[in-house]
Coordinates of C-alpha atoms in Angstrom, one line a residue:
M1307 CA 23.7 -16.3 4.9
T1308 CA 24.3 -19.7 4.3
T1309 CA 24.2 -21.4 0.5
T1310 CA 20.8 -23.1 -0.8
N1311 CA 20.6 -26.0 -3.5
V1312 CA 16.9 -25.8 -4.0
T1313 CA 14.9 -23.3 -6.7
A1314 CA 11.1 -22.8 -6.9
S1315 CA 10.4 -25.4 -9.0
E1316 CA 13.5 -27.6 -8.5
A1317 CA 12.8 -28.5 -4.5
H1318 CA 12.2 -31.2 -3.2
P1319 CA 9.3 -31.0 -0.5
T1320 CA 11.4 -31.5 2.3
E1321 CA 14.1 -28.6 1.0
R1322 CA 11.0 -26.6 0.0
E1323 CA 9.7 -26.7 3.6
A1324 CA 12.8 -25.9 4.3
A1325 CA 12.9 -22.6 2.4
V1326 CA 13.9 -18.3 3.5
L1327 CA 13.7 -16.1 1.9
H1328 CA 17.1 -15.0 1.6
E1329 CA 18.6 -18.1 1.1
L1330 CA 16.7 -18.2 -2.1
V1331 CA 18.0 -14.9 -3.0
E1332 CA 21.7 -16.4 -2.6
Y1333 CA 21.0 -19.2 -4.6
Q1334 CA 20.2 -17.1 -7.5
A1335 CA 23.5 -14.9 -6.9
L1336 CA 25.5 -18.2 -6.8
R1337 CA 24.1 -18.8 -9.9
E1338 CA 24.4 -15.9 -11.9
P1339 CA 26.1 -14.0 -9.6
N1340 CA 26.9 -10.8 -13.2
A1341 CA 22.8 -11.3 -13.9
T1342 CA 20.7 -7.7 -12.9
A1343 CA 18.9 -8.0 -9.7
V1344 CA 17.9 -4.2 -9.4
V1345 CA 17.4 -1.5 -11.6
S1346 CA 17.4 2.4 -10.1
I1347 CA 14.8 4.9 -10.5
E1348 CA 17.8 7.0 -13.2
G1349 CA 18.7 3.5 -14.4
D1350 CA 21.8 2.5 -12.4
T1351 CA 22.0 -1.7 -11.7
L1352 CA 22.7 -3.7 -9.4
T1353 CA 23.5 -7.1 -9.8
Y1354 CA 22.9 -10.6 -7.8
G1355 CA 26.0 -10.7 -7.1
D1356 CA 26.6 -6.9 -5.4
L1357 CA 23.4 -7.3 -3.9
L1358 CA 24.7 -10.3 -1.9
S1359 CA 28.1 -8.9 -1.1
R1360 CA 26.3 -5.7 -0.1
A1361 CA 23.9 -7.1 2.0
R1362 CA 26.2 -9.8 3.8
D1363 CA 27.9 -6.5 5.1
L1364 CA 24.6 -5.0 6.7
T1365 CA 24.2 -8.2 8.1
T1366 CA 27.4 -8.5 9.5
R1367 CA 27.1 -5.0 11.0
L1368 CA 23.6 -5.6 12.1
R1369 CA 24.6 -9.0 14.4
A1370 CA 28.0 -7.2 15.5
A1371 CA 25.4 -4.3 17.0
G1372 CA 23.7 -6.8 18.8
V1373 CA 20.5 -8.2 16.2
G1374 CA 19.5 -11.4 16.5
H1375 CA 16.9 -14.1 15.7
E1376 CA 13.5 -12.5 15.8
D1377 CA 14.4 -9.3 16.6
R1378 CA 12.8 -6.1 14.3
V1379 CA 15.1 -3.8 12.5
A1380 CA 13.5 -0.2 11.2
V1381 CA 14.2 0.5 7.8
T1382 CA 13.4 4.1 7.1
V1383 CA 15.4 3.9 3.1
P1384 CA 13.5 5.6 0.4
R1385 CA 12.5 3.0 -2.6
S1386 CA 15.6 2.7 -4.0
P1387 CA 18.3 -0.6 -4.4
T1388 CA 19.7 0.2 -1.0
A1389 CA 16.2 -0.6 0.3
I1390 CA 16.2 -4.1 -0.6
V1391 CA 20.0 -4.6 0.3
A1392 CA 18.9 -3.4 3.6
F1393 CA 15.7 -5.9 4.1
L1394 CA 17.8 -8.4 2.5
G1395 CA 20.6 -7.7 5.0
V1396 CA 18.1 -7.8 7.9
L1397 CA 16.5 -11.3 6.6
G1398 CA 20.3 -12.6 7.1
A1399 CA 20.6 -11.8 10.2
G1400 CA 17.9 -14.0 11.4
A1401 CA 15.7 -10.6 11.9
A1402 CA 12.7 -8.7 10.7
Y1403 CA 12.7 -5.9 8.2
V1404 CA 9.9 -3.2 9.5
P1405 CA 9.9 -0.5 6.5
I1406 CA 9.0 2.7 7.9
D1407 CA 7.8 5.5 4.8
P1408 CA 10.3 8.6 5.0
D1409 CA 7.0 10.7 4.5
F1410 CA 5.3 9.6 7.7
P1411 CA 4.9 11.8 9.9
L1412 CA 7.3 12.3 12.7
E1413 CA 4.8 10.7 15.5
R1414 CA 3.7 7.7 13.0
Q1415 CA 7.5 7.1 12.6
R1416 CA 8.3 7.2 16.2
F1417 CA 5.0 5.0 17.5
M1418 CA 6.3 2.3 14.6
V1419 CA 10.0 2.5 15.7
R1420 CA 9.0 2.1 19.3
D1421 CA 6.2 -0.2 19.2
C1422 CA 7.9 -2.7 17.2
R1423 CA 11.0 -2.3 19.9
A1424 CA 13.5 -2.4 17.1
A1425 CA 16.6 -3.8 17.7
A1426 CA 18.0 -1.2 15.2
V1427 CA 17.5 1.3 12.8
V1428 CA 19.1 1.5 9.4
A1429 CA 18.3 5.3 8.0
P1430 CA 19.6 7.4 5.4
R1431 CA 22.9 8.7 6.0
G1432 CA 22.8 12.0 7.8
P1433 CA 21.7 13.5 11.3
K1434 CA 19.9 11.1 13.6
P1435 CA 16.5 10.8 13.2
D1436 CA 14.8 12.2 15.9
F1437 CA 11.9 9.5 16.0
V1438 CA 14.9 7.3 17.2
D1439 CA 15.1 7.1 21.0
D1440 CA 18.6 7.0 22.7
G1441 CA 20.4 3.6 22.9
V1442 CA 18.6 2.0 19.7
P1443 CA 21.6 1.2 17.3
M1444 CA 21.8 3.0 14.0
L1445 CA 23.4 2.2 10.9
F1446 CA 23.5 4.6 8.2
V1447 CA 23.8 4.1 4.3
D1448 CA 25.2 5.7 1.7
T1449 CA 22.8 6.2 -1.6
D1450 CA 26.1 3.8 -3.2
S1451 CA 24.7 1.0 -0.6
D1452 CA 27.9 1.0 1.3
I1453 CA 27.5 0.4 4.9
D1454 CA 28.5 1.8 7.9
S1455 CA 27.4 1.8 11.5
D1456 CA 27.3 4.4 14.0
A1457 CA 30.6 3.9 15.7
G1458 CA 29.1 5.3 18.8
D1459 CA 26.1 2.4 18.9
C1460 CA 27.6 -0.4 17.6
P1461 CA 30.8 -2.6 18.5
D1462 CA 33.3 -3.6 15.7
A1463 CA 32.0 -7.3 14.2
D1464 CA 32.4 -10.3 15.8
P1465 CA 33.5 -12.9 13.1
L1466 CA 31.9 -15.7 15.7
A1467 CA 28.5 -14.3 15.8
E1468 CA 27.4 -15.7 12.6
L1469 CA 28.2 -18.9 13.9
A1470 CA 26.5 -18.6 17.2
A1471 CA 23.1 -17.3 15.4
G1472 CA 22.7 -20.1 13.3
P1473 CA 20.4 -21.2 10.9
V1474 CA 17.3 -19.3 10.0
R1475 CA 13.8 -20.9 10.2
P1476 CA 11.2 -21.0 8.0
D1477 CA 9.0 -20.0 10.6
Q1478 CA 10.5 -17.0 11.9
A1479 CA 9.3 -13.5 11.0
A1480 CA 10.3 -12.2 7.7
Y1481 CA 8.6 -8.6 8.2
V1482 CA 6.1 -6.4 10.0
I1483 CA 3.7 -4.2 8.4
Y1484 CA 1.9 -1.7 10.3
T1485 CA -1.9 -1.2 9.1
S1486 CA -4.2 1.4 10.0
G1487 CA -6.0 0.0 13.5
S1488 CA -10.0 0.3 14.5
T1489 CA -9.2 1.3 18.2
G1490 CA -7.3 4.4 16.9
V1491 CA -3.3 2.1 17.4
P1492 CA -2.3 0.9 14.1
K1493 CA -0.8 -2.7 14.4
G1494 CA 1.7 -4.5 13.0
V1495 CA 0.8 -7.4 11.0
V1496 CA 4.2 -10.4 12.0
V1497 CA 4.4 -12.4 8.5
E1498 CA 6.7 -15.1 8.5
H1499 CA 9.2 -16.3 5.8
A1500 CA 7.3 -19.4 4.9
A1501 CA 4.4 -17.6 4.0
V1502 CA 6.3 -14.8 1.8
V1503 CA 7.8 -18.1 0.4
A1504 CA 4.6 -19.6 -0.4
L1505 CA 3.6 -16.5 -2.2
V1506 CA 6.4 -16.0 -4.3
L1507 CA 7.0 -20.2 -5.2
D1508 CA 3.4 -22.0 -5.0
D1509 CA 1.2 -20.8 -7.8
E1510 CA 1.7 -21.3 -11.3
R1511 CA -0.9 -17.9 -12.2
I1512 CA 2.3 -15.8 -10.5
A1513 CA 5.7 -17.3 -11.1
V1514 CA 8.0 -15.2 -12.2
R1515 CA 10.6 -16.3 -14.8
Q1516 CA 14.4 -16.1 -14.4
G1517 CA 15.4 -13.2 -16.0
Q1518 CA 11.7 -11.1 -16.1
S1519 CA 11.5 -8.0 -14.7
V1520 CA 9.2 -6.8 -11.6
A1521 CA 8.1 -3.2 -11.7
Q1522 CA 8.5 -2.0 -8.2
Y1523 CA 6.0 0.6 -7.9
A1524 CA 4.4 0.4 -3.9
P1525 CA 5.6 2.3 -1.2
L1526 CA 7.5 0.0 1.0
A1527 CA 5.5 0.4 3.8
F1528 CA 2.4 -1.2 1.7
D1529 CA 2.2 -5.0 1.1
A1530 CA 2.3 -5.2 -2.4
S1531 CA 6.1 -4.4 -2.3
T1532 CA 6.6 -7.7 -1.0
F1533 CA 5.3 -9.3 -3.9
E1534 CA 7.4 -6.9 -6.4
I1535 CA 10.6 -7.5 -4.4
W1536 CA 10.3 -11.0 -3.5
A1537 CA 8.8 -12.6 -6.3
A1538 CA 11.4 -11.0 -8.7
L1539 CA 14.4 -12.1 -6.4
C1540 CA 13.6 -15.6 -5.5
R1541 CA 13.1 -16.8 -8.8
G1542 CA 15.9 -15.0 -10.5
G1543 CA 14.4 -12.4 -12.2
R1544 CA 14.8 -8.4 -11.8
V1545 CA 13.4 -5.7 -9.7
E1546 CA 12.3 -2.3 -11.6
I1547 CA 12.2 0.4 -9.6
L1548 CA 9.7 3.1 -11.0
R1549 CA 9.6 6.5 -10.1
G1550 CA 7.0 7.3 -7.5
G1551 CA 5.4 10.3 -6.2
P1552 CA 3.3 12.3 -8.1
V1553 CA 2.5 11.2 -11.3
A1554 CA 0.3 11.8 -14.4
V1555 CA -1.0 9.2 -16.8
E1556 CA 1.7 10.1 -19.8
D1557 CA 4.6 10.2 -17.4
L1558 CA 3.8 6.4 -16.3
S1559 CA 3.0 5.5 -20.1
A1560 CA 6.4 6.5 -21.0
E1561 CA 7.9 4.9 -18.2
L1562 CA 6.0 1.7 -18.9
A1563 CA 7.6 2.2 -22.5
K1564 CA 10.7 2.5 -21.5
R1565 CA 10.8 -0.6 -18.9
R1566 CA 8.8 -3.0 -19.9
P1567 CA 8.1 -4.8 -17.3
D1568 CA 7.1 -8.2 -17.6
W1569 CA 5.3 -7.7 -14.2
L1570 CA 3.3 -4.9 -12.6
F1571 CA 0.9 -3.8 -10.2
L1572 CA -1.7 -1.2 -10.0
T1573 CA -4.0 -0.2 -6.9
T1574 CA -7.6 -0.2 -8.4
G1575 CA -7.4 3.7 -8.4
L1576 CA -4.7 3.9 -10.7
F1577 CA -5.6 1.3 -12.7
H1578 CA -8.9 2.7 -13.3
V1579 CA -7.2 6.2 -14.1
L1580 CA -5.0 4.4 -16.7
A1581 CA -7.9 2.4 -18.4
D1582 CA -10.1 5.6 -19.1
H1583 CA -7.6 7.7 -20.4
A1584 CA -4.4 5.8 -21.8
P1585 CA -5.1 1.8 -21.7
H1586 CA -2.4 1.8 -24.7
A1587 CA -0.1 2.3 -22.1
L1588 CA 0.1 -1.2 -20.8
E1589 CA 1.0 -2.8 -24.3
P1590 CA 4.8 -2.9 -23.1
V1591 CA 3.5 -5.1 -20.0
G1592 CA 3.5 -8.7 -19.9
T1593 CA 1.0 -9.0 -17.0
L1594 CA -0.8 -6.6 -14.8
I1595 CA -1.9 -7.7 -11.5
T1596 CA -4.8 -5.3 -9.9
G1597 CA -6.3 -4.7 -7.0
G1598 CA -7.1 -2.8 -3.2
D1599 CA -10.8 -2.2 -3.8
V1600 CA -13.8 -3.2 -6.0
L1601 CA -12.7 -3.3 -9.6
S1602 CA -15.3 -2.1 -12.2
P1603 CA -16.0 -4.8 -14.8
Q1604 CA -15.8 -2.5 -17.6
H1605 CA -12.3 -0.7 -16.6
V1606 CA -11.1 -4.5 -16.3
Q1607 CA -12.3 -5.6 -19.7
T1608 CA -11.0 -2.4 -21.3
A1609 CA -7.3 -3.8 -20.2
A1610 CA -8.0 -7.3 -20.8
A1611 CA -8.4 -6.2 -24.8
V1612 CA -5.2 -4.9 -24.9
P1613 CA -3.1 -6.9 -27.1
G1614 CA -1.0 -9.2 -24.9
L1615 CA -1.4 -8.2 -22.1
R1616 CA -2.4 -10.9 -19.0
V1617 CA -4.4 -9.2 -16.5
L1618 CA -5.5 -10.6 -13.0
A1619 CA -7.3 -9.3 -10.7
A1620 CA -6.2 -9.8 -6.9
Y1621 CA -7.5 -10.0 -3.6
G1622 CA -5.7 -10.2 0.0
P1623 CA -5.4 -8.8 2.8
T1624 CA -2.2 -7.9 4.5
E1625 CA -2.5 -10.9 7.1
T1626 CA -2.8 -13.4 4.1
T1627 CA 0.4 -11.8 2.7
T1628 CA -0.4 -9.8 -0.3
F1629 CA -2.3 -11.9 -2.4
A1630 CA -5.0 -14.9 -1.4
S1631 CA -6.3 -15.5 -4.3
L1632 CA -6.3 -14.3 -8.3
H1633 CA -8.8 -13.9 -11.3
A1634 CA -8.0 -13.8 -14.9
A1635 CA -9.8 -11.6 -16.7
T1636 CA -10.8 -11.9 -20.3
S1637 CA -12.4 -8.9 -22.2
D1638 CA -15.4 -10.8 -23.5
A1639 CA -16.4 -12.0 -19.6
T1640 CA -19.9 -10.3 -18.4
W1641 CA -19.8 -10.1 -15.1
D1642 CA -22.0 -7.3 -12.6
R1643 CA -18.7 -8.1 -10.0
V1644 CA -14.8 -8.8 -11.1
P1645 CA -14.9 -11.8 -9.5
I1646 CA -11.5 -12.0 -6.2
G1647 CA -11.2 -15.3 -8.1
T1648 CA -9.7 -18.8 -6.7
P1649 CA -6.9 -19.0 -3.9
L1650 CA -3.7 -19.2 -4.7
R1651 CA -2.2 -22.7 -4.6
G1652 CA -1.6 -24.1 -0.6
R1653 CA -4.6 -22.0 0.3
T1654 CA -7.9 -22.4 1.3
M1655 CA -11.0 -19.7 1.4
Y1656 CA -14.2 -20.3 3.2
V1657 CA -17.5 -17.8 3.5
L1658 CA -18.7 -18.8 6.9
D1659 CA -22.0 -17.7 9.2
E1660 CA -22.0 -16.2 12.5
D1661 CA -21.5 -19.6 13.7
L1662 CA -18.3 -20.3 11.9
R1663 CA -20.3 -22.7 9.3
E1664 CA -20.0 -23.0 5.2
V1665 CA -22.9 -21.3 4.0
A1666 CA -24.4 -22.7 0.9
R1667 CA -22.7 -22.0 -2.4
G1668 CA -24.2 -18.3 -3.6
E1669 CA -25.2 -17.2 0.0
T1670 CA -23.3 -14.3 1.4
G1671 CA -21.2 -14.5 4.8
E1672 CA -18.0 -13.5 6.1
L1673 CA -15.0 -14.8 4.3
F1674 CA -12.1 -16.7 5.9
V1675 CA -8.4 -17.5 4.8
G1676 CA -6.3 -20.5 5.8
G1677 CA -3.3 -21.9 4.6
A1678 CA 0.0 -21.2 4.0
G1679 CA -0.2 -17.5 3.9
V1680 CA -1.8 -16.2 6.4
A1681 CA 0.2 -14.2 8.8
R1682 CA 1.7 -15.2 12.6
G1683 CA -0.2 -12.1 13.9
Y1684 CA -0.5 -9.3 15.3
L1685 CA 2.7 -8.0 16.8
H1686 CA 2.1 -7.4 21.0
R1687 CA -1.3 -7.9 20.5
S1688 CA -2.0 -11.4 21.8
A1689 CA -6.2 -10.4 22.4
L1690 CA -6.2 -9.0 19.1
T1691 CA -4.7 -11.8 17.5
A1692 CA -6.8 -14.8 19.2
E1693 CA -10.1 -12.4 18.3
R1694 CA -9.1 -12.7 14.0
F1695 CA -7.0 -15.6 13.7
L1696 CA -8.6 -18.9 14.4
P1697 CA -8.1 -22.2 14.7
D1698 CA -9.1 -24.0 11.2
P1699 CA -11.8 -26.5 11.7
F1700 CA -11.4 -27.6 7.5
A1701 CA -8.4 -28.0 7.8
P1702 CA -6.5 -31.8 7.7
G1703 CA -6.2 -32.9 11.5
R1704 CA -7.2 -29.0 12.2
A1705 CA -3.4 -28.1 12.2
G1706 CA -4.1 -25.3 10.4
R1707 CA -5.4 -21.9 11.3
M1708 CA -7.6 -18.9 9.4
Y1709 CA -8.1 -15.4 9.2
R1710 CA -11.3 -13.7 10.0
T1711 CA -10.8 -11.1 6.9
G1712 CA -14.4 -8.7 8.1
D1713 CA -15.3 -8.8 4.2
L1714 CA -18.2 -10.6 3.1
A1715 CA -18.4 -12.4 0.0
R1716 CA -20.0 -15.4 -1.7
C1717 CA -18.6 -18.3 -3.5
R1718 CA -20.7 -18.4 -7.1
E1719 CA -21.0 -22.1 -9.3
D1720 CA -18.1 -21.5 -11.4
G1721 CA -16.3 -22.0 -7.6
A1722 CA -14.4 -18.6 -7.8
F1723 CA -15.6 -16.0 -4.9
E1724 CA -16.8 -12.5 -5.0
F1725 CA -16.6 -9.7 -2.6
C1726 CA -19.6 -8.1 -1.8
G1727 CA -18.8 -5.6 1.2
R1728 CA -17.4 -5.1 4.7
S1729 CA -19.3 -6.4 7.8
D1730 CA -17.5 -3.6 9.8
R1731 CA -16.5 0.1 9.1
Q1732 CA -13.1 -0.1 7.1
V1733 CA -12.7 0.6 3.9
K1734 CA -9.7 0.4 1.5
I1735 CA -9.3 4.0 -0.3
R1736 CA -6.3 4.5 -3.3
G1737 CA -5.1 0.9 -2.3
Y1738 CA -4.7 1.7 1.4
R1739 CA -6.9 -0.1 4.0
I1740 CA -8.0 2.4 6.5
E1741 CA -9.5 2.3 9.9
P1742 CA -12.2 5.6 9.8
G1743 CA -12.6 4.7 14.3
E1744 CA -8.2 5.8 14.2
I1745 CA -8.8 8.5 12.4
E1746 CA -11.8 9.8 15.0
A1747 CA -9.5 8.6 17.6
V1748 CA -7.0 11.2 16.5
L1749 CA -9.7 14.4 16.2
N1750 CA -11.6 12.8 19.7
A1751 CA -8.2 13.2 21.6
R1752 CA -8.0 16.6 21.4
P1753 CA -9.5 18.9 24.3
E1754 CA -10.9 21.6 21.8
V1755 CA -12.9 18.7 20.3
A1756 CA -16.2 17.9 21.6
E1757 CA -17.1 14.7 19.4
A1758 CA -16.0 13.8 16.0
V1759 CA -16.5 11.3 13.3
V1760 CA -15.7 10.5 10.0
A1761 CA -17.5 9.4 7.1
V1762 CA -16.8 7.9 3.8
F1763 CA -18.4 8.9 0.2
G1764 CA -18.2 7.9 -2.9
T1765 CA -17.0 9.9 -6.1
A1766 CA -18.4 10.9 -9.3
V1767 CA -15.2 8.2 -10.9
G1768 CA -15.6 5.4 -8.7
G1769 CA -13.5 6.1 -6.2
K1770 CA -14.1 6.9 -2.7
R1771 CA -13.1 10.3 -0.3
L1772 CA -13.0 10.6 3.4
V1773 CA -14.5 13.8 5.0
G1774 CA -13.8 14.3 9.1
Y1775 CA -16.8 16.1 11.1
A1776 CA -16.0 17.8 14.5
V1777 CA -18.0 19.5 16.6
P1778 CA -16.2 22.1 18.7
A1779 CA -15.9 21.9 22.6
G1780 CA -17.9 24.8 24.2
D1781 CA -16.1 28.1 23.4
A1782 CA -12.9 26.3 21.4
R1783 CA -12.0 27.4 18.3
V1784 CA -11.7 24.7 15.8
T1785 CA -11.7 25.1 12.3
A1786 CA -11.3 22.8 9.0
S1787 CA -7.7 24.2 8.8
T1788 CA -6.6 22.9 12.3
M1789 CA -8.4 20.0 12.0
R1790 CA -6.1 18.8 9.0
T1791 CA -3.0 19.8 10.9
W1792 CA -3.8 17.7 13.9
L1793 CA -4.4 14.7 12.0
R1794 CA -1.3 15.4 9.5
E1795 CA 1.1 15.4 12.5
R1796 CA 0.2 11.6 13.3
L1797 CA -1.4 10.3 10.2
P1798 CA -0.2 9.3 7.1
A1799 CA -1.2 11.3 4.1
H1800 CA -3.5 8.8 3.0
M1801 CA -5.6 8.8 6.3
V1802 CA -6.1 12.5 6.4
P1803 CA -9.8 13.6 4.7
G1804 CA -9.6 16.0 1.6
T1805 CA -12.3 17.6 3.3
C1806 CA -12.9 18.3 6.8
L1807 CA -16.2 20.4 8.3
V1808 CA -16.8 22.1 11.7
L1809 CA -20.9 21.2 12.4
D1810 CA -22.6 23.1 15.6
R1811 CA -23.8 19.5 16.7
M1812 CA -23.3 16.2 15.5
P1813 CA -26.5 13.7 14.5
H1814 CA -27.7 10.9 16.8
D1815 CA -30.1 8.0 16.5
P1816 CA -32.1 6.7 19.1
N1817 CA -28.9 5.0 20.8
G1818 CA -27.1 8.1 21.1
K1819 CA -24.5 7.3 18.8
P1820 CA -23.3 9.7 16.1
D1821 CA -25.7 8.7 13.1
R1822 CA -23.3 9.0 9.8
N1823 CA -26.2 8.2 7.9
A1824 CA -27.6 11.5 8.4
L1825 CA -24.4 13.2 7.1
T1826 CA -24.5 14.4 3.9
P1827 CA -21.4 14.4 1.3
P1828 CA -19.9 18.2 1.2
W1829 CA -19.0 18.2 -2.4
S1830 CA -22.0 19.4 -4.0
S1831 CA -21.4 23.2 -3.2
R1832 CA -18.5 24.7 -2.8
D1833 CA -20.4 26.7 0.0
R1834 CA -20.8 23.8 1.9
L1835 CA -17.0 23.5 2.4
G1836 CA -16.1 26.6 4.1
E1837 CA -13.1 28.2 5.3
L1838 CA -12.5 28.5 1.2
P1839 CA -10.8 32.0 0.0
E1840 CA -13.9 34.5 -1.3
Y1841 CA -14.6 33.0 -4.8
L1842 CA -13.0 34.6 -7.7
A1843 CA -13.9 33.3 -10.8
P1844 CA -12.3 32.4 -13.8
H1845 CA -10.5 35.2 -16.1
S1846 CA -9.4 33.6 -19.2
E1847 CA -10.1 30.6 -21.5
T1848 CA -7.5 28.3 -19.6
E1849 CA -8.7 29.0 -16.6
T1850 CA -12.4 28.8 -17.6
L1851 CA -11.4 25.3 -19.1
M1852 CA -9.4 24.5 -15.9
A1853 CA -12.1 25.5 -13.3
D1854 CA -14.8 23.0 -15.1
V1855 CA -12.5 20.0 -15.2
W1856 CA -11.9 20.9 -11.3
A1857 CA -15.4 21.0 -11.2
E1858 CA -16.1 18.0 -12.9
V1859 CA -13.4 15.8 -11.0
L1860 CA -14.1 16.9 -7.4
G1861 CA -18.4 17.1 -7.9
L1862 CA -18.5 20.5 -7.0
D1863 CA -20.9 23.3 -8.6
R1864 CA -18.1 25.8 -9.0
V1865 CA -13.9 26.4 -8.7
G1866 CA -12.9 29.7 -7.6
V1867 CA -9.6 30.1 -9.4
D1868 CA -7.7 30.9 -5.7
D1869 CA -9.4 27.3 -4.3
N1870 CA -6.6 24.8 -3.5
F1871 CA -7.2 21.5 -5.1
Y1872 CA -6.3 19.9 -2.0
E1873 CA -8.5 21.6 0.1
L1874 CA -11.4 20.9 -1.9
G1875 CA -11.2 17.5 -1.7
G1876 CA -8.5 16.2 -4.2
D1877 CA -6.0 13.3 -3.7
S1878 CA -3.2 11.9 -6.0
I1879 CA -5.7 9.5 -8.2
L1880 CA -7.7 12.4 -8.4
S1881 CA -5.0 14.6 -9.5
V1882 CA -3.9 12.0 -12.1
D1883 CA -7.3 12.4 -13.8
T1884 CA -7.6 15.6 -13.6
I1885 CA -4.4 16.2 -15.5
Q1886 CA -5.0 13.7 -18.0
R1887 CA -8.6 15.7 -19.1
L1888 CA -6.3 18.6 -19.2
R1889 CA -4.2 17.5 -21.7
L1890 CA -7.4 16.1 -23.4
L1891 CA -8.6 20.3 -23.8
G1892 CA -4.8 21.2 -25.1
I1893 CA -3.5 22.1 -21.3
E1894 CA -0.3 20.7 -21.3
C1895 CA 0.4 20.1 -17.3
S1896 CA 3.2 17.7 -15.7
A1897 CA 2.5 16.2 -12.2
G1898 CA 5.2 17.9 -10.6
A1899 CA 3.7 21.1 -11.7
F1900 CA 0.5 20.2 -10.2
F1901 CA 1.7 19.4 -7.3
R1902 CA 3.5 22.6 -6.6
H1903 CA 0.8 24.6 -7.7
Q1904 CA -2.2 23.8 -6.3
T1905 CA -4.6 26.6 -7.6
I1906 CA -6.0 27.4 -10.7
A1907 CA -4.5 30.5 -10.5
E1908 CA -0.8 29.5 -9.7
L1909 CA -1.6 26.7 -12.3
A1910 CA -2.6 28.9 -15.5
A1911 CA 0.6 31.2 -14.9
V1912 CA 2.8 28.1 -15.3
T1913 CA 1.2 25.7 -17.6
G1914 CA 1.8 25.3 -21.3
V1915 CA -1.0 25.5 -23.5
G1916 CA -0.8 22.8 -26.9
R1917 CA -1.9 23.2 -30.4
N1918 CA -5.8 23.4 -29.5
G1919 CA -5.8 25.3 -26.1
A1920 CA -6.4 28.5 -25.5
R1921 CA -5.3 31.2 -23.0

């Protein structure tokens, strides 16, 4: 790492154009070495000086292992100060970090390490992960952030390595984040330093001030973490790592009251639940940014009415570096749709027709995003990159590029944009972008399956749920349970349909293609779900109350006490809603207990009941 003498607001244009992430963080560390940079889940702190020292140590080890400019380094460390040290150390070596969620299935992790052609892997101390091939250098990290290399894979440090590497340029890759692929193969989005620097420095609406805190709540393999980490560290702020995993409204409320973050990002689904049940939980927050799916006007207005809270509705595909546009919400606004707002400074948004001509204001077309945040493209996918990243005919000198989002939008008379749907089958569920075709590809690859499709249906609480349908091949035995097992072996949890159904035959349209419109949602009746245990009615008053709440949240006619919440189609967001509804009835239930005890019979046996509840 080398020292830079520029900050976000002080940078001369030529210096600003040369800024890279780790040098901006280094400047803050040299300026205020004792300032807190990161706060762990447990409340332990890491100063800027310590962060820089540990990152430099990892940089030295990576260079000794042969890692250089434009290499990719897979980081499999869970959300922690150590993970941030790892990201910073990788950037200092001139490489790009590839965050890999340790909760992903083994096959998914193996694919990502191989597909990115990782020059090294940074992992928690322990046995060498099964998904790393022989010959790939391993660097292990302890929870105290000390860095050690695998002696068998990494040579001793070379003091000349840093000099030989040369400075890192803004057009070099900073990270690669994988998103769902419509062909069944995930694709890695390559984002350069310049794009992230533009995100965190250029737009005053999301300008973190020195000493302010930014909550780190998103999974590291989700691009919202880009803002959470670098918007804080590049500007002298503080990253507050919040507890993840199963969550309940009251737990999150307590965490926010304790941490009091100046900045918080929540995905649409979790935001809606919080606005429904506990909008007061947002009072300790300075600015709430929410997005990832269509926002409800009522929920946004509720949050905007919270005293002292500023609410920003955000839009942005991974390919445009986290946020492409923002809309400041007010409690007195009247919308049919919450606008996705206006572009960030240095970015452009166009609504175009099929011939890439601008449509009239107010008309619907496909949304294209140009300017500073556009990613380099898809790793090792030149044809797909050429298809989605196009020359920008509206840029000065036609020198820029624009990204074809696949989203339909229109520009309002006031210049703000509105999201109007998709031009393809891609969906957002719980903030994650999902291509149903990737899920279908896993099922259709099984020899036991003759044909499989995945459909998306809305829920009673305004979310979306996936359903997998399969027709067995010949006499093969296919069950909902085996379908879910196949999918869990290859896909992240957020891509596994909560419900799978086996059909005798697949409906087809006149062209012989699967007719998804003829597939009806299965949740109206419990009996349609299949493969559930024999229905056993609730016995106690507590079980009856639980069954009523589960049925309402899941959209079912009835729920038995031995039915598994997640096999009925439940997910993490629906569980948050369920827990809060139970608490309103006086039934106290922690998120951990709900996750461990997934049937009403099990949960009722361990659940505490408040004063207004009954056994």
